[in-house]
PDB file of C-alpha atoms in Angstrom:
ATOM      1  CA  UNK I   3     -57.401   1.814  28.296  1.00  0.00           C
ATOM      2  CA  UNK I   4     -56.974   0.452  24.481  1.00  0.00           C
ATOM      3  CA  UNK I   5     -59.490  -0.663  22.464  1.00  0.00           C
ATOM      4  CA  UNK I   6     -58.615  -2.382  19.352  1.00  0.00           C
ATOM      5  CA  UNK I   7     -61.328  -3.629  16.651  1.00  0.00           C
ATOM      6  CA  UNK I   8     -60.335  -6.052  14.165  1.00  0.00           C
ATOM      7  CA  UNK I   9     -62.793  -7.486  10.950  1.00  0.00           C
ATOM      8  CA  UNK I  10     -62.084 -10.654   9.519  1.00  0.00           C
ATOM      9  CA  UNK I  11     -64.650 -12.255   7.482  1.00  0.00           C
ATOM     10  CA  UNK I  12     -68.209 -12.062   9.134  1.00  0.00           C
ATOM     11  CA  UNK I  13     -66.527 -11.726  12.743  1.00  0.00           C
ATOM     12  CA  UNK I  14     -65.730  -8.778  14.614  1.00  0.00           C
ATOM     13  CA  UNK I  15     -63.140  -8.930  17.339  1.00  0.00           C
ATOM     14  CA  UNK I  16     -62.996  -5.935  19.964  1.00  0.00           C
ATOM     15  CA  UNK I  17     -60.008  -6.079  22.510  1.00  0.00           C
ATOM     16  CA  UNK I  18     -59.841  -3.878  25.637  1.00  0.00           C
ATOM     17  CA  UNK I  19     -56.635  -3.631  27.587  1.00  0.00           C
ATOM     18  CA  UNK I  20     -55.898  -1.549  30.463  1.00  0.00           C
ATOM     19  CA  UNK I  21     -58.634  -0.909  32.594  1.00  0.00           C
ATOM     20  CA  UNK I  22     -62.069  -0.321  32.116  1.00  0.00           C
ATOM     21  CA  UNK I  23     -63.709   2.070  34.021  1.00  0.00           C
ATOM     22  CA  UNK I  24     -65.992   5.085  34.821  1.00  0.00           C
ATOM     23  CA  UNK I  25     -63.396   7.109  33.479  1.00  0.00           C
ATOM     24  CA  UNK I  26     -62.607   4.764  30.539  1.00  0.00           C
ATOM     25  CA  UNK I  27     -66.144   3.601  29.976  1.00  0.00           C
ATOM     26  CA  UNK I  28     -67.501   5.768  27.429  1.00  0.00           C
ATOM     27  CA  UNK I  29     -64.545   4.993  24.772  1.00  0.00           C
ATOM     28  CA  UNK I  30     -65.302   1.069  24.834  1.00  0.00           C
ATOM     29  CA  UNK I  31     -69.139   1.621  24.681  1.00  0.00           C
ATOM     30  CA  UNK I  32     -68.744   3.667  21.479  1.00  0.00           C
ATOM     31  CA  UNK I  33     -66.527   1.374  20.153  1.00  0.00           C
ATOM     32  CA  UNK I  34     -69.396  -1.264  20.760  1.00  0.00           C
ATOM     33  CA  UNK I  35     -72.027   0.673  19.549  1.00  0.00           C
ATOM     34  CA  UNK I  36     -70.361   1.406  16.322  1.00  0.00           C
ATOM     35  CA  UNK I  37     -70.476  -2.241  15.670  1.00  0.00           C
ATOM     36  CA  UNK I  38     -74.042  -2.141  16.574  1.00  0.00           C
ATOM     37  CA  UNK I  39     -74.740   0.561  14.330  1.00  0.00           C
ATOM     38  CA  UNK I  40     -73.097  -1.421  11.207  1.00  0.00           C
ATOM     39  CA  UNK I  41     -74.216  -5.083  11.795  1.00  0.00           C
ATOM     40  CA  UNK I  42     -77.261  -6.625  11.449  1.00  0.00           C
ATOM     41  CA  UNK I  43     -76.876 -10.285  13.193  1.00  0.00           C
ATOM     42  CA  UNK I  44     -73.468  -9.830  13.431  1.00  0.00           C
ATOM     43  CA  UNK I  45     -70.906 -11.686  15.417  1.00  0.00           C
ATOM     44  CA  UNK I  46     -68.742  -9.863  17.966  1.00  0.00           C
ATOM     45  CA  UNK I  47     -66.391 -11.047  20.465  1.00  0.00           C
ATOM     46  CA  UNK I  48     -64.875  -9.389  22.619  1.00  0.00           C
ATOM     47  CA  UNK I  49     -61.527 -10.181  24.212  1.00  0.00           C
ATOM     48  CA  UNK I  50     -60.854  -9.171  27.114  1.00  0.00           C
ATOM     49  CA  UNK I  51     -57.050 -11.065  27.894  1.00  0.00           C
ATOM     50  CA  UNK I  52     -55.404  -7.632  28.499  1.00  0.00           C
ATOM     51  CA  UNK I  53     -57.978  -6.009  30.538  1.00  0.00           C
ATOM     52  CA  UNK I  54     -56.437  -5.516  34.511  1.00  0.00           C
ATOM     53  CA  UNK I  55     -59.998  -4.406  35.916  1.00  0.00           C
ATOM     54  CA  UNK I  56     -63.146  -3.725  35.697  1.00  0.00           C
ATOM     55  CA  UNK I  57     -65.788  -1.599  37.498  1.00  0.00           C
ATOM     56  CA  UNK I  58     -69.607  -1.528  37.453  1.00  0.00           C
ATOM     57  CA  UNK I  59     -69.269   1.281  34.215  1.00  0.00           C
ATOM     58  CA  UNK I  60     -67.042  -1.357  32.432  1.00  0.00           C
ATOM     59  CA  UNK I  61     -70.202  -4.283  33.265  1.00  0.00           C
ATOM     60  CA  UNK I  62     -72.455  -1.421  31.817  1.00  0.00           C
ATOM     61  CA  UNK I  63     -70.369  -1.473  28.384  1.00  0.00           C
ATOM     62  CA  UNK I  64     -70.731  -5.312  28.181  1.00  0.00           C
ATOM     63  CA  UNK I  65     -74.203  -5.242  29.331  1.00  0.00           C
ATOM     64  CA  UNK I  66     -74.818  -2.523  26.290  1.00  0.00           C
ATOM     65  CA  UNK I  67     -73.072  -5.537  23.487  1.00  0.00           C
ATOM     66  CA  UNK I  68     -75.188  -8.051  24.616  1.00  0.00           C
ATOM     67  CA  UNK I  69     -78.329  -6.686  24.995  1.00  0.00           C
ATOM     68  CA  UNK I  70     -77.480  -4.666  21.313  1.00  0.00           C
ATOM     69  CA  UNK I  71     -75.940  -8.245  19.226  1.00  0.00           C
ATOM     70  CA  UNK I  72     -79.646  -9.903  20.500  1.00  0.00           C
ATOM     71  CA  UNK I  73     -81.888  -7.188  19.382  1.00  0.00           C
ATOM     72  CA  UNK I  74     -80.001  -7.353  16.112  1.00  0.00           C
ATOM     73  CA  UNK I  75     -80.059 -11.321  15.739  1.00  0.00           C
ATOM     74  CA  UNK I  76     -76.771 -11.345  16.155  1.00  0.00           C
ATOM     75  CA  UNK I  77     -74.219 -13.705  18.309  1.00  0.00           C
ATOM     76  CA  UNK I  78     -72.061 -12.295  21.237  1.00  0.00           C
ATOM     77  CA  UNK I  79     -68.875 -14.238  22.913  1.00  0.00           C
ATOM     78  CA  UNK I  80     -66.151 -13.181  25.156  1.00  0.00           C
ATOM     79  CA  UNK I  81     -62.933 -14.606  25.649  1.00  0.00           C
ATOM     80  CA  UNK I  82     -59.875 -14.425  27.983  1.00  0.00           C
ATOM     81  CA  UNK I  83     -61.491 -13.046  31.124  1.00  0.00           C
ATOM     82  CA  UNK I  84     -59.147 -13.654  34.283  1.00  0.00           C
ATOM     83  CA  UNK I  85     -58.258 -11.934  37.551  1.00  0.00           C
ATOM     84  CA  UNK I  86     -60.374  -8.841  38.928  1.00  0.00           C
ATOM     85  CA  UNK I  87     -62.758  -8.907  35.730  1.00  0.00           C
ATOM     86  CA  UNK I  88     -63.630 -13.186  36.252  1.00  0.00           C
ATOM     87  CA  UNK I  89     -64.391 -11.970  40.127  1.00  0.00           C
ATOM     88  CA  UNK I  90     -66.821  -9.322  38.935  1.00  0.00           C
ATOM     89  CA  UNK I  91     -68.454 -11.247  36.146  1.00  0.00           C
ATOM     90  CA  UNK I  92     -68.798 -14.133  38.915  1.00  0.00           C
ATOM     91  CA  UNK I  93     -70.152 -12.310  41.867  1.00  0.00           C
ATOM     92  CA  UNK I  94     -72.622  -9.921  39.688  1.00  0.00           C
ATOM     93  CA  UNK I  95     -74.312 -13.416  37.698  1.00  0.00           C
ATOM     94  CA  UNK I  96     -73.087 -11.579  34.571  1.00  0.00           C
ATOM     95  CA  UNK I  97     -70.471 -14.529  33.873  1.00  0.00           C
ATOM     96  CA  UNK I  98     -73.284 -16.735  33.466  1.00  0.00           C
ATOM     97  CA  UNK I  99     -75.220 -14.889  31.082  1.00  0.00           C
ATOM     98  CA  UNK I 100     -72.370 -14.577  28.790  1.00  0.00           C
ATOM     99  CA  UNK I 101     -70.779 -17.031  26.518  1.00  0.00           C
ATOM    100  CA  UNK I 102     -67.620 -17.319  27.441  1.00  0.00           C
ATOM    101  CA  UNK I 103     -64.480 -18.880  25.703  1.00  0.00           C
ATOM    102  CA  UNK I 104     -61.189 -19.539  26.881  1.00  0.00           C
ATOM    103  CA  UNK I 105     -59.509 -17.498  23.747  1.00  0.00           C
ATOM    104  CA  UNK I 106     -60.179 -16.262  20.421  1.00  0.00           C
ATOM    105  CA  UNK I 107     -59.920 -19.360  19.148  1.00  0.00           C
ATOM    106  CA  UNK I 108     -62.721 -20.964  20.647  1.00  0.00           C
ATOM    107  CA  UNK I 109     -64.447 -17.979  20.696  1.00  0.00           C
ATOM    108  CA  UNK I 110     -64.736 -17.892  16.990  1.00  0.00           C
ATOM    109  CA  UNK I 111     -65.829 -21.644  17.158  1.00  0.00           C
ATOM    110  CA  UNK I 112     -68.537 -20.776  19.420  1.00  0.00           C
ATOM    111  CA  UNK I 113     -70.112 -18.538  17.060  1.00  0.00           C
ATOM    112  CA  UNK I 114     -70.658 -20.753  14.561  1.00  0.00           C
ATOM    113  CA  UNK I 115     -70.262 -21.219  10.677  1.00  0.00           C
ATOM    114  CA  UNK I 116     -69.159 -17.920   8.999  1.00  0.00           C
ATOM    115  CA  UNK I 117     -72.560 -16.681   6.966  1.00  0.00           C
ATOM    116  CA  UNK I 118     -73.083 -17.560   3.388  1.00  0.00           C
ATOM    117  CA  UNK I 119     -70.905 -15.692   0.950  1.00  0.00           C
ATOM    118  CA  UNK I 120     -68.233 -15.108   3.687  1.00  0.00           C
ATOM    119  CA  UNK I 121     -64.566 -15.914   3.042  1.00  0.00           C
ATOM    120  CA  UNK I 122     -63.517 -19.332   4.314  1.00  0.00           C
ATOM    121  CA  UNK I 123     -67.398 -20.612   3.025  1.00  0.00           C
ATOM    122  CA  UNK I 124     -66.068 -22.781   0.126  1.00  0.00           C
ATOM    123  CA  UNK I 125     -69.216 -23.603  -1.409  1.00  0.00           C
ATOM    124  CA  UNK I 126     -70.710 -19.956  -0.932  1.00  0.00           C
ATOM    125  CA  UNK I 127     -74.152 -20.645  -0.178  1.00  0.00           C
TER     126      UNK I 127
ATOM    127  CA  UNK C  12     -56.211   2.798  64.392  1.00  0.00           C
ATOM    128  CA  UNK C  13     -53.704   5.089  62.599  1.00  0.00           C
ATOM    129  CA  UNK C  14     -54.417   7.374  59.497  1.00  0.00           C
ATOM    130  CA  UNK C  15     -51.757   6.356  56.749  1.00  0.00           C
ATOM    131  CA  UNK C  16     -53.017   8.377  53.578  1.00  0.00           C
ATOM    132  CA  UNK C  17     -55.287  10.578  52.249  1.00  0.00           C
ATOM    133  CA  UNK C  18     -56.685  13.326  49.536  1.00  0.00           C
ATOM    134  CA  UNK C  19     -59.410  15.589  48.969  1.00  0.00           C
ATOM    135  CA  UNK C  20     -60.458  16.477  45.441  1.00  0.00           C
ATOM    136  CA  UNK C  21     -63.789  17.814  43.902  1.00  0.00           C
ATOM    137  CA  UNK C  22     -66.008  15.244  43.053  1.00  0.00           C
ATOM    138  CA  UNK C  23     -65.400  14.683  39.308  1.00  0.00           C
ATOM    139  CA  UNK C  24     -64.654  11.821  37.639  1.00  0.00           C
ATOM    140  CA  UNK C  25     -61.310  13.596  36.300  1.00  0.00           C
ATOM    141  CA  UNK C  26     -59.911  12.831  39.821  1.00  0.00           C
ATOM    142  CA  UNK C  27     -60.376   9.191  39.466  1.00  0.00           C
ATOM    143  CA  UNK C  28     -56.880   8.429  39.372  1.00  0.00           C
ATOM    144  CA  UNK C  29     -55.963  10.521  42.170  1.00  0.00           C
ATOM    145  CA  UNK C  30     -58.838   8.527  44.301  1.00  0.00           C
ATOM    146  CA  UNK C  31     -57.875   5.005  43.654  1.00  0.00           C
ATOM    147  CA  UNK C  32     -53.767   6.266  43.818  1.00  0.00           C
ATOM    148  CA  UNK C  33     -54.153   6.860  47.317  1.00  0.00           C
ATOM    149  CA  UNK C  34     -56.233   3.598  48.034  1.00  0.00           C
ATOM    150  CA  UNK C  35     -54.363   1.125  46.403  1.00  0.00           C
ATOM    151  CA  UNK C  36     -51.263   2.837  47.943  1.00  0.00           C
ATOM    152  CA  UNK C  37     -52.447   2.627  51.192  1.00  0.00           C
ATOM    153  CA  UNK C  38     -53.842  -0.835  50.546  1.00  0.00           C
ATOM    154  CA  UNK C  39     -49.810  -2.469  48.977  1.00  0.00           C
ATOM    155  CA  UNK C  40     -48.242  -0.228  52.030  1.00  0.00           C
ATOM    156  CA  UNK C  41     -50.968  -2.366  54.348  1.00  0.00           C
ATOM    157  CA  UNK C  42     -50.105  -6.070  53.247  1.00  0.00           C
ATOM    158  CA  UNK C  43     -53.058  -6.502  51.040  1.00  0.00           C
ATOM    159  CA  UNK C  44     -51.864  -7.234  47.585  1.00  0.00           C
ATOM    160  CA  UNK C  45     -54.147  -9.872  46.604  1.00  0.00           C
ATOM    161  CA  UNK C  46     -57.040  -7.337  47.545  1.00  0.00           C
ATOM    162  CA  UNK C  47     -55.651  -4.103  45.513  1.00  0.00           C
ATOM    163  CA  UNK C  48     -58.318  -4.570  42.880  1.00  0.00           C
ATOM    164  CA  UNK C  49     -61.020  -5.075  45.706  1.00  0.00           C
ATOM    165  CA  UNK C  50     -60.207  -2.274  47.276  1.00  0.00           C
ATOM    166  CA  UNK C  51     -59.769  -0.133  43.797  1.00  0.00           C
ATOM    167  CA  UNK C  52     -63.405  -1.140  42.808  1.00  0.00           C
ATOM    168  CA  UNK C  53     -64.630  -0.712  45.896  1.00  0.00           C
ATOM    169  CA  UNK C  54     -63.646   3.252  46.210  1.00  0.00           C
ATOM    170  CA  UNK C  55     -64.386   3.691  42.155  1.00  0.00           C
ATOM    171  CA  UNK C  56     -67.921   2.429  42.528  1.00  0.00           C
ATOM    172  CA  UNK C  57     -68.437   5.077  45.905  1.00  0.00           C
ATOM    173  CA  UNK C  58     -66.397   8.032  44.226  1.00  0.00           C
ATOM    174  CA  UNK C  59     -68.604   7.372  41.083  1.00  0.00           C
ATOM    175  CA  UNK C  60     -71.128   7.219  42.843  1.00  0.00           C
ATOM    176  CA  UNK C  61     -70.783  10.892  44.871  1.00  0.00           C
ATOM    177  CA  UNK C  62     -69.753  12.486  41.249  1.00  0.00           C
ATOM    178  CA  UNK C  63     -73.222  11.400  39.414  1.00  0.00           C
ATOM    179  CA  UNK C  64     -75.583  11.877  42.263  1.00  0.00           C
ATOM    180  CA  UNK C  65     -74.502  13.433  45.428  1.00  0.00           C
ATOM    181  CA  UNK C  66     -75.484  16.668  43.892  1.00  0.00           C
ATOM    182  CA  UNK C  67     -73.878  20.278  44.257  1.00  0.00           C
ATOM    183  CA  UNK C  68     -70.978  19.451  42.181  1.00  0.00           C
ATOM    184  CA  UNK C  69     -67.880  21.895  42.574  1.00  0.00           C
ATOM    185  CA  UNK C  70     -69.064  22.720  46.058  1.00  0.00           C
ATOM    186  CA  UNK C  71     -67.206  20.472  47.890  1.00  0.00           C
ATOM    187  CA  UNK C  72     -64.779  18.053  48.102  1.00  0.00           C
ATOM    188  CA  UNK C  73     -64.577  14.122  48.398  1.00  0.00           C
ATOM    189  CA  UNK C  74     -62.404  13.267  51.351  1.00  0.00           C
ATOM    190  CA  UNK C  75     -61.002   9.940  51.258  1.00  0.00           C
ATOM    191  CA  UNK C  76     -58.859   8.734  54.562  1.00  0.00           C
ATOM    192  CA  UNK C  77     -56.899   5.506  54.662  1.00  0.00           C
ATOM    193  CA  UNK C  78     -56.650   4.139  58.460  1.00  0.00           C
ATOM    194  CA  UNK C  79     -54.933   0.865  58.983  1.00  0.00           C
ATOM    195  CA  UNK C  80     -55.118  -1.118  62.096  1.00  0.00           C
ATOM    196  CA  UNK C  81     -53.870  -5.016  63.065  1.00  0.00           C
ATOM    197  CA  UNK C  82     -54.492  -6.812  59.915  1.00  0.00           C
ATOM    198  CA  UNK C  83     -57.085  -4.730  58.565  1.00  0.00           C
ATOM    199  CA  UNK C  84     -57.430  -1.453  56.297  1.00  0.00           C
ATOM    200  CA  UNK C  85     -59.981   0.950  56.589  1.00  0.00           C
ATOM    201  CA  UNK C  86     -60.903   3.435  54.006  1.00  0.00           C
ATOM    202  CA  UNK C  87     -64.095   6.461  54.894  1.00  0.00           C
ATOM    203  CA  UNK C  88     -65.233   8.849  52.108  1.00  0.00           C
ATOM    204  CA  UNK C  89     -67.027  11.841  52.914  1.00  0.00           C
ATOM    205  CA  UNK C  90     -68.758  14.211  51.042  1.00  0.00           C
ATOM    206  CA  UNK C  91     -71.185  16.798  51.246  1.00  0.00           C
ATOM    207  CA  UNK C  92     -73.808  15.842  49.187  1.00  0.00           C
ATOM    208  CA  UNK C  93     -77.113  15.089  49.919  1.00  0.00           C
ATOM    209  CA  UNK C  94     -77.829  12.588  52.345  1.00  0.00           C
ATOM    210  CA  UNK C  95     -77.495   8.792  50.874  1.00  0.00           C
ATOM    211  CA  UNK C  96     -77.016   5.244  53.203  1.00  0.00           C
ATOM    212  CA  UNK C  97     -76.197   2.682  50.586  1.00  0.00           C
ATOM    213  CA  UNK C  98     -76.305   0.284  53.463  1.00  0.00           C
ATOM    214  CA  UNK C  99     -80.104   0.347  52.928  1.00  0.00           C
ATOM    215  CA  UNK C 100     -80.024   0.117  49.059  1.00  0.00           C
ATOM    216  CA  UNK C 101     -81.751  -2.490  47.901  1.00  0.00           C
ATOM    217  CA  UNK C 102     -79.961  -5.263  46.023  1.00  0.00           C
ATOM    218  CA  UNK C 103     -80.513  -5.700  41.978  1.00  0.00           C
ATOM    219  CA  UNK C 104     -81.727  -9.091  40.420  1.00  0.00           C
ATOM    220  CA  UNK C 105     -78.345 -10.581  39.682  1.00  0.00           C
ATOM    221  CA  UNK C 106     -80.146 -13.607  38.411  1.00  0.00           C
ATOM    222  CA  UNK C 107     -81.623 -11.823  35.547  1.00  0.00           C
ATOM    223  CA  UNK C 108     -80.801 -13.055  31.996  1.00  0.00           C
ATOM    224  CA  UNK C 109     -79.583 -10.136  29.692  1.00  0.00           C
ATOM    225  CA  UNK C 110     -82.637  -8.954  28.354  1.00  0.00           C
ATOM    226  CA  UNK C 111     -83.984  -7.999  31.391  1.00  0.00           C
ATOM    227  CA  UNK C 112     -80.828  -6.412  33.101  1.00  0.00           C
ATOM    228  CA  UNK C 113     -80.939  -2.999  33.906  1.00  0.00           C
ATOM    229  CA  UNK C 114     -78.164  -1.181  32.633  1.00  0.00           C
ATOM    230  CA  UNK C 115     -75.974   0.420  35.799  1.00  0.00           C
ATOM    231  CA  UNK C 116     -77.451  -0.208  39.902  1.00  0.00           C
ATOM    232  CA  UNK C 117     -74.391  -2.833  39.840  1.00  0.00           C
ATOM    233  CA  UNK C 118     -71.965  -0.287  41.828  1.00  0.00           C
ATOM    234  CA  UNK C 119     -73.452  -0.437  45.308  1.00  0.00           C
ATOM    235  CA  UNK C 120     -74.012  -4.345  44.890  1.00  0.00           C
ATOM    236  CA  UNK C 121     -70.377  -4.844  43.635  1.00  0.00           C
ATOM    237  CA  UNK C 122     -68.840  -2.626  46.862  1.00  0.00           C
ATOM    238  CA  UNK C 123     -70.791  -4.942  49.297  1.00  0.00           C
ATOM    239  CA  UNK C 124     -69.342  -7.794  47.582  1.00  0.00           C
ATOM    240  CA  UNK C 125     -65.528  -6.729  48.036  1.00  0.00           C
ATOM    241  CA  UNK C 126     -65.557  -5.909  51.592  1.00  0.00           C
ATOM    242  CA  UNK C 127     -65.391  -6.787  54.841  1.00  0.00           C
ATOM    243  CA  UNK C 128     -68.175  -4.439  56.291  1.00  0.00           C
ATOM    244  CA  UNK C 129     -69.806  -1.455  55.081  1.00  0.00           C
ATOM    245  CA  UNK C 130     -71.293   1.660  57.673  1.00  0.00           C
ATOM    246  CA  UNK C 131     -72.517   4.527  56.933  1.00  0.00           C
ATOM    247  CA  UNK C 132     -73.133   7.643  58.976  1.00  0.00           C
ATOM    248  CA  UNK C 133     -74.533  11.443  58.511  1.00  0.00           C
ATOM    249  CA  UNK C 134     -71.911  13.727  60.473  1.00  0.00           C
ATOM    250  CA  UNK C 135     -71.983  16.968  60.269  1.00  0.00           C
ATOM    251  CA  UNK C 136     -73.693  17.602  57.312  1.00  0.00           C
ATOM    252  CA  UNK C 137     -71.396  14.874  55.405  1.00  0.00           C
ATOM    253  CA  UNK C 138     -71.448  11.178  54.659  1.00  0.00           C
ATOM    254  CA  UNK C 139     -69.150   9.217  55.894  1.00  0.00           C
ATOM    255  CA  UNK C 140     -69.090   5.878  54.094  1.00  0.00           C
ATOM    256  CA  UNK C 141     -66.373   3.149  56.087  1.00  0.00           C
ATOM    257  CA  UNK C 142     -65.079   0.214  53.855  1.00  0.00           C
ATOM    258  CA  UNK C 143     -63.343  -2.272  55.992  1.00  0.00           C
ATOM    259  CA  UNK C 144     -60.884  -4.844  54.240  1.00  0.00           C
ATOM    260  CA  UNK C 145     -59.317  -7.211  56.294  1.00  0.00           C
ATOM    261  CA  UNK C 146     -55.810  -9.024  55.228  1.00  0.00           C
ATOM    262  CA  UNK C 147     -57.298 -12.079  54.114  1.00  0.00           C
ATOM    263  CA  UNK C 148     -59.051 -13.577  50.801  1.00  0.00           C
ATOM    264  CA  UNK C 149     -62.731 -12.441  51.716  1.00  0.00           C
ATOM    265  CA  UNK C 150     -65.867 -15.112  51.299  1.00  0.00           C
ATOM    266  CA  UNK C 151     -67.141 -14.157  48.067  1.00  0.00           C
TER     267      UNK C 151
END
């Protein structure tokens, strides 16, 4: 599995690819909580387009954002789910407890206006 | 029904791949494409399951054995860990918003989802867990 974390603005992106596993598991989650441990109501998606599969330890690592992003105020989305993850999300409820977006795109439209002060804010208040 | 694969490791996570190798093999070789990732999950979440809590680890070995018959695969894991029927497990809250989710119990849940039929039995001082997939799209 990959992980790849990218900041733009107020919005932080995390893409998994591969497969996400028991044996893979612990490598996303710290990439999550590393977000978690720098933002306060932050915005995270995470994209999950190139991920083949996922197992009960990968649900655990998504499980782990969105319980962290509402502690911290913060605003969760995922995006690109297909295949073996959709039928996991779907059969274990977790698909409808997470916002889910089509891509990144929309993703980043579901999370709202970027915060005061951000890049992209032209009036910066 | 005829054995077509299978391997015996220790039960550690390390030997993931190896597991789910052999499954997915055996599942491709058996006409079930569509299911590989059923089957995959299936043997990840019982494997995992055996490494974390069947206890004396290093002891013994996970057996996994691959047995195909008309239409249908069949895959048994045995170990020799303490006694545990999953069967009899019962089911988490999957209506639960996130708040109130616990984090892990989904594993046993998720393999009763993806198959056919799941038996358990104590033989011989080992569990014997039997996954059954059948060569179809399964009413999930």
């Amino acid at each position: 599995m990959e992980t790849v974390r990218i900041d733009s603005g107020d919005v932080t992106a995390i893409a998994f690819t591969g497969r996400l596993d028991a044996g893979t598991a612990a490598q996303a989650e710290e990439a999550v909580r590393a977000f978690l441990r720098q933002s306060d109501r932050g915005k995270l998606i995470i994209d999950l387009s190139g991920l083949d599969y996922i197992s009960s330890a990968g649900l655990r690592v998504l499980i782990v954002a969105g319980k962290g992003v509402l502690q911290r105020g913060g605003r969760l989305a995922l995006c690109g789910v297909r295949g073996n993850v959709r039928e996991v999300l779907t059969v274990t409820g977790l698909g409808m407890l997470f916002d889910i977006a089509e891509n990144r795109d929309q993703a980043l439209g579901r999370l709202g206006p970027r915060a005061s002060g951000a890049p992209g804010n032209p009036c910066g208040r | 029904m005829r054995k077509i694969a299978s391997v015996a490791l220790p039960p550690a996570l390390d030997n993931l791949p190896r597991f789910i190798a052999c499954v997915s093999q055996a599942a491709r070789g058996q006409g079930l494409g569509e299911r590989v990732g059923q089957v995959e999950l299936a043997v990840e979440e019982a494997v995992t399951n055996i490494c974390k809590y069947g206890g004396a680890p290093g002891a013994a070995e996970v057996e996994i054995v691959c047995l195909a018959g008309p239409a249908v695969l069949v895959v048994e894991i045995s170990d020799r860990g303490r006694p545990f029927d999953m069967t009899v497990w019962p089911a988490p809250d999957v209506k639960a918003d996130v708040a109130q989710r616990p984090i892990g119990g989904l594993g046993v849940f998720l393999i009763k989802k993806v198959t056919d039929a799941v038996e358990y039995r104590r033989e011989g001082g080992r569990n014997v867990l039997r996954l059954t997939f059948r060569n179809r799209f399964p009413a999930i």
